[in-house]
Coordinates of C-alpha atoms and ligand atoms in Angstrom, one line a residue:
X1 CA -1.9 15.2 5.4
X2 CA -3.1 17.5 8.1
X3 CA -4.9 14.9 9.5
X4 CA -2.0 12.6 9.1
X5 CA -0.2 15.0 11.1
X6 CA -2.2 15.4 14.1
X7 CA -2.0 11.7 14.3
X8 CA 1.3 11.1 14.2
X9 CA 1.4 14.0 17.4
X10 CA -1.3 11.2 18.5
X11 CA 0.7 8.5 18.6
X12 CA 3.8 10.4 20.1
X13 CA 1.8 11.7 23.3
X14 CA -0.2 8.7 23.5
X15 CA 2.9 6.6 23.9
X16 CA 4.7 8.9 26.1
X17 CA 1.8 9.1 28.1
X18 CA 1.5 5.5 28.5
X19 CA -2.2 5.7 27.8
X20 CA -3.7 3.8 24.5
X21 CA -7.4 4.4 23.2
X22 CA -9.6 1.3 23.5
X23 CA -6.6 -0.4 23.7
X24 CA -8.6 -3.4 25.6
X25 CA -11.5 -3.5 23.5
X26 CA -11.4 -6.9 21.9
X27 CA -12.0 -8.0 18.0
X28 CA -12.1 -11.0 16.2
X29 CA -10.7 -11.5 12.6
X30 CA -11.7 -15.0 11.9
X31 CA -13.8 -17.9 13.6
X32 CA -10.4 -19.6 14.0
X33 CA -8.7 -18.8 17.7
X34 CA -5.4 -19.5 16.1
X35 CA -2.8 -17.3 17.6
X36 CA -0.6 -15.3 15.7
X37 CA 3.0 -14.7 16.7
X38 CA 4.1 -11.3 15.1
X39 CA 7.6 -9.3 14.6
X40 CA 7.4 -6.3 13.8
X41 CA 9.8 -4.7 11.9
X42 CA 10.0 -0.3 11.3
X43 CA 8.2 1.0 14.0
X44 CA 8.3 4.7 12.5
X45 CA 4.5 6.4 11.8
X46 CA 3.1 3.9 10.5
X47 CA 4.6 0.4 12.2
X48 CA 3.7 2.2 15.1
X49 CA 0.2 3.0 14.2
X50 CA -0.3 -0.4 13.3
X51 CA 1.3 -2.0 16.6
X52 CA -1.5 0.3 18.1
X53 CA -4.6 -0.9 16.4
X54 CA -3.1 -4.8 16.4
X55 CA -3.1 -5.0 19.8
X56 CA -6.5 -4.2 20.4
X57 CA -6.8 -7.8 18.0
X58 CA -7.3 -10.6 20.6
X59 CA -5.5 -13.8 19.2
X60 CA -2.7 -11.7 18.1
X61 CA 1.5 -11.7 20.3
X62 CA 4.2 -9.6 19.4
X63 CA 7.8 -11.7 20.8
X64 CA 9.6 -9.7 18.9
X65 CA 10.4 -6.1 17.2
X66 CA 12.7 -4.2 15.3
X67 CA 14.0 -0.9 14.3
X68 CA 17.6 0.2 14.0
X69 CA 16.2 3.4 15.6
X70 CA 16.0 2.4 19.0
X71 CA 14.3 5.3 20.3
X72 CA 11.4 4.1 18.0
X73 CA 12.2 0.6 19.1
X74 CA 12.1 1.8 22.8
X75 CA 8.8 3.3 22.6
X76 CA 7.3 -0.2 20.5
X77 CA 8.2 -2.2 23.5
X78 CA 6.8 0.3 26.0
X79 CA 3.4 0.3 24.1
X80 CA 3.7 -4.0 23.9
X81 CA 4.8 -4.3 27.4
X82 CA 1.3 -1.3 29.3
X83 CA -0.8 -3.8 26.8
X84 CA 0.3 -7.0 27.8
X85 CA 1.8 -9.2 30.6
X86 CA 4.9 -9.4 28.7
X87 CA 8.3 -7.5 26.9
X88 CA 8.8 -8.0 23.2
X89 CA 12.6 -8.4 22.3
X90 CA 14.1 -6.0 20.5
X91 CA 16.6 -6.1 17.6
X92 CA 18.2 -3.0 16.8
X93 CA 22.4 -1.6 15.6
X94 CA 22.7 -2.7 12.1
X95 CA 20.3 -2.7 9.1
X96 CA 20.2 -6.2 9.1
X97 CA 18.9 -7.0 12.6
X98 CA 15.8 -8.1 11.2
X99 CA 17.3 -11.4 9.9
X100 CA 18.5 -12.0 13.4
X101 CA 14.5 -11.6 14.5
X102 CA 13.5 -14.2 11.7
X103 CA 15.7 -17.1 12.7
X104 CA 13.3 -16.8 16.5
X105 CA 11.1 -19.6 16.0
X106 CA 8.0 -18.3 18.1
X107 CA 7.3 -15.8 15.1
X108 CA 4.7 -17.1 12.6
X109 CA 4.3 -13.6 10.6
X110 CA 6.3 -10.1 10.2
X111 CA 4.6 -6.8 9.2
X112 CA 7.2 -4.8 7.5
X113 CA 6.8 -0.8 7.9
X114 CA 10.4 0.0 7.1
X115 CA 11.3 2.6 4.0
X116 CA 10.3 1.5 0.6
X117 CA 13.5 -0.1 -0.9
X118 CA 13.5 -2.3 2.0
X119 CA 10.2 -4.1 1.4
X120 CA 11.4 -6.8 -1.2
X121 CA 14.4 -7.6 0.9
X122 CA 12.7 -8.2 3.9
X123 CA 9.4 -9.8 2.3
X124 CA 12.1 -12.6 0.3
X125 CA 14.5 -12.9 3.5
X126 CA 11.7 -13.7 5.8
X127 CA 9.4 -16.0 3.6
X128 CA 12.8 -17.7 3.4
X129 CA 12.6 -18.4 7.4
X130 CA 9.2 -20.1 6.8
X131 CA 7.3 -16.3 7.9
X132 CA 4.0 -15.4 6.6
X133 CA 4.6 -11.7 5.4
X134 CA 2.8 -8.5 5.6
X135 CA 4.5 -5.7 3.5
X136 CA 3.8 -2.0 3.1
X137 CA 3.7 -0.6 -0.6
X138 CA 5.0 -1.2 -2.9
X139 CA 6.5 -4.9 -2.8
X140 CA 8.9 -4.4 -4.8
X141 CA 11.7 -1.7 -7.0
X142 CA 12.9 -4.0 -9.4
X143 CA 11.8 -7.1 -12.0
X144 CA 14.4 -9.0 -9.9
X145 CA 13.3 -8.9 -6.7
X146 CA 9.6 -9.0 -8.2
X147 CA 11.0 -12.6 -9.6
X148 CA 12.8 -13.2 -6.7
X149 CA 9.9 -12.6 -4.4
X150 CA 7.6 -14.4 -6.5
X151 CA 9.9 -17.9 -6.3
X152 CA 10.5 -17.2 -2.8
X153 CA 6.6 -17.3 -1.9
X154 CA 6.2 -20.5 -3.9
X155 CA 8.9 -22.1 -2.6
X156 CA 7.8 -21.4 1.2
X157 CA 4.0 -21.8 0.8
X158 CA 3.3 -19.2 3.3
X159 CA 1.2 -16.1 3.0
X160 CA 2.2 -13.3 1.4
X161 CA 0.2 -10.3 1.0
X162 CA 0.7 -6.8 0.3
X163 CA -1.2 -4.3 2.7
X164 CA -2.6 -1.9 -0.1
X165 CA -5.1 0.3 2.1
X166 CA -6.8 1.7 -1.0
X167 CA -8.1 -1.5 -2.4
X168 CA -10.1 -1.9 1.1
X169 CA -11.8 1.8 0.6
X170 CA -15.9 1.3 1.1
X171 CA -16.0 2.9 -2.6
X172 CA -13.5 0.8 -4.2
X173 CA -14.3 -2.0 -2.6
X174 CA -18.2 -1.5 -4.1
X175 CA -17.0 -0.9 -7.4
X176 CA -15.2 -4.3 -6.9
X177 CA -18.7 -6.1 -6.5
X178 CA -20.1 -4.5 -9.2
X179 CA -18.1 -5.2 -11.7
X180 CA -18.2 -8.8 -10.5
X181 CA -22.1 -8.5 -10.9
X182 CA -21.8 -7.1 -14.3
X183 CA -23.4 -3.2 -13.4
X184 CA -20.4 -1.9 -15.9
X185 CA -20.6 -4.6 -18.7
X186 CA -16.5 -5.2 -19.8
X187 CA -14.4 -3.2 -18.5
X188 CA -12.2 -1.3 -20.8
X189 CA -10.0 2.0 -19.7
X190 CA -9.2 3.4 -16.3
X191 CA -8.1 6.3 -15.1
X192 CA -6.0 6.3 -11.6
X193 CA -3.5 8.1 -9.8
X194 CA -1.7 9.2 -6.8
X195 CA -1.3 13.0 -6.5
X196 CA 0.1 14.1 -3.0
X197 CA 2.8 17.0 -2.4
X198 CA 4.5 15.9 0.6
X199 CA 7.9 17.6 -0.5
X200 CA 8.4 18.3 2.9
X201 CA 8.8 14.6 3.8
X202 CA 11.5 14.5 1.9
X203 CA 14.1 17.0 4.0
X204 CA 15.0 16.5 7.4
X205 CA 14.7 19.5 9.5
X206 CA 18.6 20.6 8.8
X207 CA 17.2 20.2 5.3
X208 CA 19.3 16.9 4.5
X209 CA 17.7 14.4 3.0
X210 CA 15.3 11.6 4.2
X211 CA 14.7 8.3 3.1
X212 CA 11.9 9.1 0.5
X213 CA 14.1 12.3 -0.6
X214 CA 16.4 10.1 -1.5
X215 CA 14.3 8.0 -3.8
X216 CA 13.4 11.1 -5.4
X217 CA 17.4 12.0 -5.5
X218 CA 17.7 8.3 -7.5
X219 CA 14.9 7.0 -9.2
X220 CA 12.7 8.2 -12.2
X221 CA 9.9 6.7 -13.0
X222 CA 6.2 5.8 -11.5
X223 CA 7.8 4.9 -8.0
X224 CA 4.9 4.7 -6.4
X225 CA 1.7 3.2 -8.1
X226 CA 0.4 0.5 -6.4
X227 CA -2.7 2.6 -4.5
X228 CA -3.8 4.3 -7.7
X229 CA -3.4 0.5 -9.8
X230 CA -4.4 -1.3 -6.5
X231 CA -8.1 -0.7 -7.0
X232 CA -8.2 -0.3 -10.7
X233 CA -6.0 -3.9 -10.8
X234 CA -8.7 -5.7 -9.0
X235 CA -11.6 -4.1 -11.1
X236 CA -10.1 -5.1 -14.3
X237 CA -8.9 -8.7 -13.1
X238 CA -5.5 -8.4 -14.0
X239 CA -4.0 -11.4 -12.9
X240 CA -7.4 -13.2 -13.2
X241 CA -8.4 -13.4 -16.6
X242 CA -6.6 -10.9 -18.1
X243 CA -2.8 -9.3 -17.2
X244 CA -0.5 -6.6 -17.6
X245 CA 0.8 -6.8 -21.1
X246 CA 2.9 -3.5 -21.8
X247 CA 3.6 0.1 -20.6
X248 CA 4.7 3.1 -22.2
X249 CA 6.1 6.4 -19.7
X250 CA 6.7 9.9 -20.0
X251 CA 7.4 12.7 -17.5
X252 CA 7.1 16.4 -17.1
X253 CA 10.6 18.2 -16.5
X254 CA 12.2 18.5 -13.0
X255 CA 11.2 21.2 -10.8
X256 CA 8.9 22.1 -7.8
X257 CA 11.2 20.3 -5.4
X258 CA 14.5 21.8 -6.0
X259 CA 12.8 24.9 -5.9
X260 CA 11.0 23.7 -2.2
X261 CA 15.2 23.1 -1.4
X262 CA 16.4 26.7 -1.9
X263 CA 13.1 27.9 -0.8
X264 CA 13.7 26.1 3.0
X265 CA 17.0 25.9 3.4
X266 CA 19.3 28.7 1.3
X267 CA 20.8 28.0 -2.7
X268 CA 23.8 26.8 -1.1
X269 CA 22.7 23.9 0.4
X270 CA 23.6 20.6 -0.6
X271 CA 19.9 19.3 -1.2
X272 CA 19.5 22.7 -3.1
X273 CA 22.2 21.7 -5.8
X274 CA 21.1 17.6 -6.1
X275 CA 19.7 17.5 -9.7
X276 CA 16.8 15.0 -8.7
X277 CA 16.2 11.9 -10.7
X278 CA 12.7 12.2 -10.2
X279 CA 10.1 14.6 -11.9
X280 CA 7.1 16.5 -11.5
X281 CA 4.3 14.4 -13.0
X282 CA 5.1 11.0 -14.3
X283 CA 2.6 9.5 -16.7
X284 CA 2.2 5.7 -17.7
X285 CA -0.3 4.4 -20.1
X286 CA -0.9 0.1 -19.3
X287 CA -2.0 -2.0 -22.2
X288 CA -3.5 -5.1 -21.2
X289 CA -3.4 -8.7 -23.0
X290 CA -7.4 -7.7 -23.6
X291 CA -6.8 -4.6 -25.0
X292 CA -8.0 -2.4 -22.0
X293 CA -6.2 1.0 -21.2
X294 CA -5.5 2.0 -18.2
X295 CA -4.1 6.0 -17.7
X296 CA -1.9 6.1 -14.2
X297 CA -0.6 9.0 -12.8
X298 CA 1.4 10.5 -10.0
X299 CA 3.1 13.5 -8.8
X300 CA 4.1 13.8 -4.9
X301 CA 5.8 17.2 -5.5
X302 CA 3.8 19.4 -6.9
X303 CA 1.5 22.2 -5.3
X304 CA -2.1 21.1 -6.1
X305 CA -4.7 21.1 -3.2
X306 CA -5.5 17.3 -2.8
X307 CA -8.7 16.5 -1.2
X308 CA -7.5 13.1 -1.5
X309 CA -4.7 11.7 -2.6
X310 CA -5.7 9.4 -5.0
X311 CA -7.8 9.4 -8.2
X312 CA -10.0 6.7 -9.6
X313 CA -12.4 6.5 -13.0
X314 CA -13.6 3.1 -14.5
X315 CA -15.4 2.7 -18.0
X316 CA -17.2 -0.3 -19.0
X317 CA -19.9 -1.0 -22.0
X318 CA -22.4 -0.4 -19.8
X319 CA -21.4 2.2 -17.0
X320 CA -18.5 4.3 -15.5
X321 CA -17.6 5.3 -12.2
X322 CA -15.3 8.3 -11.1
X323 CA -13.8 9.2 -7.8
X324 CA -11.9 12.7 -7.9
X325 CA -12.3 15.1 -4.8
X326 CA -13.9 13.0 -2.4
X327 CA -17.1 13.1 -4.7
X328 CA -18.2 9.2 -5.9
X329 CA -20.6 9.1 -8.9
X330 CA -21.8 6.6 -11.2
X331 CA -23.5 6.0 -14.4
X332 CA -25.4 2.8 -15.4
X333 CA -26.8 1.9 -18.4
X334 CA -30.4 1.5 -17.6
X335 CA -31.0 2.9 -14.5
X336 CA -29.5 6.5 -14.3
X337 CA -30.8 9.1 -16.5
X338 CA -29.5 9.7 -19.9
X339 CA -26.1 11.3 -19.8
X340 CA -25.9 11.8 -16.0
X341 CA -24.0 10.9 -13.0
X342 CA -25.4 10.0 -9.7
X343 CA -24.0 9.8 -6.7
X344 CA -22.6 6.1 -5.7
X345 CA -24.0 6.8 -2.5
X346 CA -27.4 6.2 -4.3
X347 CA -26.1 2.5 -4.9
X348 CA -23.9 1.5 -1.9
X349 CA -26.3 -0.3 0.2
X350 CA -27.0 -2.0 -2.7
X351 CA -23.7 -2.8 -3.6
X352 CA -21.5 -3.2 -0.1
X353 CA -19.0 -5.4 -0.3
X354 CA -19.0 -8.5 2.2
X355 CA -15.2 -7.6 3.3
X356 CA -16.2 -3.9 4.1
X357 CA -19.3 -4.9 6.1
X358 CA -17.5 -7.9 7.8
X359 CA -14.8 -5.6 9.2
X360 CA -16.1 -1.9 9.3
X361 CA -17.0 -1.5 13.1
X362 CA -14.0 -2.9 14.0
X363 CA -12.1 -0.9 11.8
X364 CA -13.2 2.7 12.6
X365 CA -9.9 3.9 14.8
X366 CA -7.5 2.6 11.9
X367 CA -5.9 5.0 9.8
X368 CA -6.7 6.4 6.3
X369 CA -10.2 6.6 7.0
X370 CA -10.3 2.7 9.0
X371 CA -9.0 1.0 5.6
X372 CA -5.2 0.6 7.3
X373 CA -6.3 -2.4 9.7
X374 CA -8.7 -3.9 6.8
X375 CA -5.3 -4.9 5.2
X376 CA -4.4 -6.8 8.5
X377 CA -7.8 -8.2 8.9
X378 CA -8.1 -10.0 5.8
X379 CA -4.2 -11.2 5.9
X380 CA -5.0 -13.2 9.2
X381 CA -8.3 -14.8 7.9
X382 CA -5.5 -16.0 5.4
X383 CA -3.4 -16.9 7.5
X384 CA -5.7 -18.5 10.3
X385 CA -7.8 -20.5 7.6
X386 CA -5.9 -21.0 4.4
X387 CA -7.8 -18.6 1.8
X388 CA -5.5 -17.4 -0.7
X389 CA -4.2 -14.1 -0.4
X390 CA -6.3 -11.0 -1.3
X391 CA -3.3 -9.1 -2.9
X392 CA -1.0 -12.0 -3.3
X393 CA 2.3 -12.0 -4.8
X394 CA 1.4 -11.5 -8.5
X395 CA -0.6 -8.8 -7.7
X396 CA 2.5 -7.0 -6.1
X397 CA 5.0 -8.3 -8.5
X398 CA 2.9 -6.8 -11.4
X399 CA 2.3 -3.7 -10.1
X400 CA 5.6 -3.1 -8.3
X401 CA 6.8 -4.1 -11.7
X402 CA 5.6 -0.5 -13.1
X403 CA 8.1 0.9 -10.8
X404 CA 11.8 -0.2 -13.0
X405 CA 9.6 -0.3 -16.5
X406 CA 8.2 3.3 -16.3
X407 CA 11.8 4.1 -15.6
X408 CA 13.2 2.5 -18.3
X409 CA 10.4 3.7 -20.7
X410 CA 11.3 7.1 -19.2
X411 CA 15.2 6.5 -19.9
X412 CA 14.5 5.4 -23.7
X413 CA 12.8 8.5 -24.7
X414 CA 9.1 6.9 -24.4
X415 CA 9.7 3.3 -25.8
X416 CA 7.0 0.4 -25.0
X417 CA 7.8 -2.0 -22.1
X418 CA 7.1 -5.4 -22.3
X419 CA 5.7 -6.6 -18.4
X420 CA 6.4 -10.1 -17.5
X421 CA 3.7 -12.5 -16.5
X422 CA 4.8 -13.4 -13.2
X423 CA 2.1 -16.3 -12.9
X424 CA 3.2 -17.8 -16.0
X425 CA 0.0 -18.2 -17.7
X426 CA -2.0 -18.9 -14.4
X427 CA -3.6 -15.4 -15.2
X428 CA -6.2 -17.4 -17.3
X429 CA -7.8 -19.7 -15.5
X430 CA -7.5 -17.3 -12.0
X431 CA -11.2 -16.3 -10.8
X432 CA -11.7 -13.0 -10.3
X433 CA -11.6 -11.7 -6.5
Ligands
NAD1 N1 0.0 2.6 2.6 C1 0.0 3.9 2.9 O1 -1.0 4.6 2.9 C2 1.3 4.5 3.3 C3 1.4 5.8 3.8 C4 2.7 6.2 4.2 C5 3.8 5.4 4.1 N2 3.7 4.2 3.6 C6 4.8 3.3 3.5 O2 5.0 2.7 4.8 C7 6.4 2.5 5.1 C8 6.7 3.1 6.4 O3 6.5 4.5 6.3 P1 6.6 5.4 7.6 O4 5.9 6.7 7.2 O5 6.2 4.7 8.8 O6 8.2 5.7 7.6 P2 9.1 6.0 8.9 O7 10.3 6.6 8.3 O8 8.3 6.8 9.9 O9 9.3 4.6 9.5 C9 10.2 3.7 9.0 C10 10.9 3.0 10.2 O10 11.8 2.0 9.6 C11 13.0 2.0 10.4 N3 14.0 1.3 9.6 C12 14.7 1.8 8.5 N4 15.5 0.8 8.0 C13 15.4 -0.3 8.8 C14 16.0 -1.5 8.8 N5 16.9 -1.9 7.9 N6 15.6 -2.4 9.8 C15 14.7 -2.1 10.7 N7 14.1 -0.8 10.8 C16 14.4 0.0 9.8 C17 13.3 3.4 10.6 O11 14.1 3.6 11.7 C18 11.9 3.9 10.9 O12 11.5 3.9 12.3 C19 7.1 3.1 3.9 O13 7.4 2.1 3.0 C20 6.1 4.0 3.3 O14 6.3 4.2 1.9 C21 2.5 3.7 3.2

């Protein structure tokens, strides 16, 4: 997060300065010169960061952009108009302004960076207006709008994809092409999880809350697993060949970020005396129609020093794979010694995958280690040439879907949770990725 923090100070100076690293140092996503025509809406930290490392993508326009804080919106156009020869509108006042940028017809895709309960909304309204969409995680809160965005990509035949940046990590992405080789024989239980304290996030300065405080403030529940499932998803082919069958949920008490409330900002504070939906560590447990297990996790509250932020550990018949404090090891049956890991390292040249290689140079400025921009990358090859989606919409559906059903596991004291199959029975004859 430190890290995080220093570029977010970054991106503030660098606008206000007017100056933009490498800002004219060209890159190619496809062999297609197809232009794309991009709104951006939610220009905060991270709409920002990715307007940034887009423009430095040659076939790529921004028309139009949107935030309903127009300081943010302000400095978004500034950053457009240094780069290029021309001023992106901007659409800004009400929370619906984006729908007012959709009806442009110059746009052929949106990138949506706004808060979290927003994504469905946006991702349904603007595949509506015949937009190819780009969401943030998740892509959705509940088995509605998964439905709903589900119908409303096949209806519009454009490209949907979600941007989860983990799936694109060197390591995840090599565990990806292994498994597709056969190094770990079946797959049969994971281990994954997303364990970040960014309590303060959640408080404005006057110690009010913010947008994700207020998620905590409502919701129970896994509400954010897609970049622990992302990887682990892909590994175990749900959606291709196998799916999501059930869930079961549990959760510690409430406590660490009440106590971060009177800590900061007094006992008689109104965030001090919210009794927060949301708990310390949530657990789910994922049953899957093949019988494979897989153990996700996350806590963004409480104090644990986080190396990284997210947790990873495969087991097959034939090898496992962990990923906990930065530290990558693997065991395969036949080539490691007896009853000991190795580093993946050992393996990785072996192993790369073809989408890390094809965009790693490239992607070395981009955030969370390069993998942000991957994400955009592989959504315009999509785009430009017609290949289906890398996370497509029953990728997000199903795993956005652990958001409602972990919650409602939660509510019922523990009870199993039937997930939908929101490809209908497609999830058989799907290749794997
Ligand atoms: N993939 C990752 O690693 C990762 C990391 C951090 C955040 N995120 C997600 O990215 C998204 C953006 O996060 P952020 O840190 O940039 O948040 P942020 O609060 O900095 O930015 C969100 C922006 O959206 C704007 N906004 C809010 N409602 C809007 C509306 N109705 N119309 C237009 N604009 C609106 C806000 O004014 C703000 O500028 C969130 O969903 C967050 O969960 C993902």
């Amino acid at each position: 997060m430190s890290k995080k923090m220093n570029r977010r100070k970054f991106i503030q100076s660098a606008a206000s300065a007017g100056f933009l690293l490498n800002l004219n140092k060209p890159a190619k996503t496809s062999n297609s010169n197809k232009t794309v025509r991009w709104g951006i809406i939610g220009v905060g930290n991270r709409g920002t960061r990715f307007l940034i490392d887009m423009l430095k993508i040659d076939e790529l326009e921004f028309p139009a952009i949107c935030d309903i804080n127009a300081d943010r919106l302000n400095q978004a156009i500034d950053i457009v108009k240094k780069s290029k020869n021309y001023t992106p509108e901007g659409y800004s006042g009400n929370p619906y302004d984006y729908r007012r940028l959709l009806q442009r017809d110059d746009i052929d895709a949106i990138l949506i960076e706004t808060p979290k309960r927003w994504h469905a909304r946006m991702s349904i309204d603007g595949l509506n207006a015949d937009k190819h969409v780009l969401t943030d995680v998740p892509g959705a809160y509940t088995i509605k709008e998964c439905w709903d965005l589900v119908e409303a990509k096949q209806r519009s035949g454009k490209v949907y994809m979600l941007a989860e940046n983990c799936c694109y990590y060197q390591q995840c992405l090599a565990i990806l092409n292994m498994v597709g080789k056969g190094i770990f024989g079946d797959t049969t239980y994971a281990e994954c999880g997303y364990i970040h304290e960014i309590r303060r996030l959640m408080f404005k300065p006057d110690g009010s809350l913010t947008w994700r405080g207020e998620i905590e403030r409502d919701l129970v529940g896994n509400i954010y697993p897609t970049h622990g499932i992302g990887p682990v998803a892909q590994w175990m082919g749900i959606n291709r060949g196998d799916r999501f069958e059930s869930l079961v949920s549990m959760c510690t008490s409430h406590g660490s970020l009440k106590e971060y409330a009177v800590e900061n900002f007094g006992g008689d504070h109104p965030s001090s005396k919210i009794n927060y939906a949301a708990r310390d560590m949530t657990m789910t447990l994922i049953k899957t129609a093949k019988g494979k297990i897989i153990n996700l996790q996350f806590d963004q509250v409480s104090l644990r020093p986080h190396p990284t932020t997210t947790h990873f550990y495969l087991q097959g018949t034939k090898g496992a794979f962990k990923d906990e404090d930065k530290e990558q090891k693997i065991y395969i049956d036949g080539r490691s010694k007896a009853n000991t890991w190795e580093p993946l390292s050992k393996y990785i040249q072996e192993y790369d995958s073809p989408i890390w290689q094809r965009w790693k140079e490239q992607s070395a400025d981009s955030g969370h280690g390069g993998v942000d921009i991957f994400a955009v990358y592989h959504f315009l090859d999509s785009v430009q040439t017609g290949k289906p989606a890398f996370i497509d919409v029953y990728d997000s559906a199903a795993w956005s879907a652990i958001i409602p059903l972990s919650a409602k596991s939660i509510a019922e004291g523990g009870t199993v949770q039937k997930i939908p199959d929101f490809t209908k029975g497609m999830w058989k004859n799907r290749k794997m990725l």
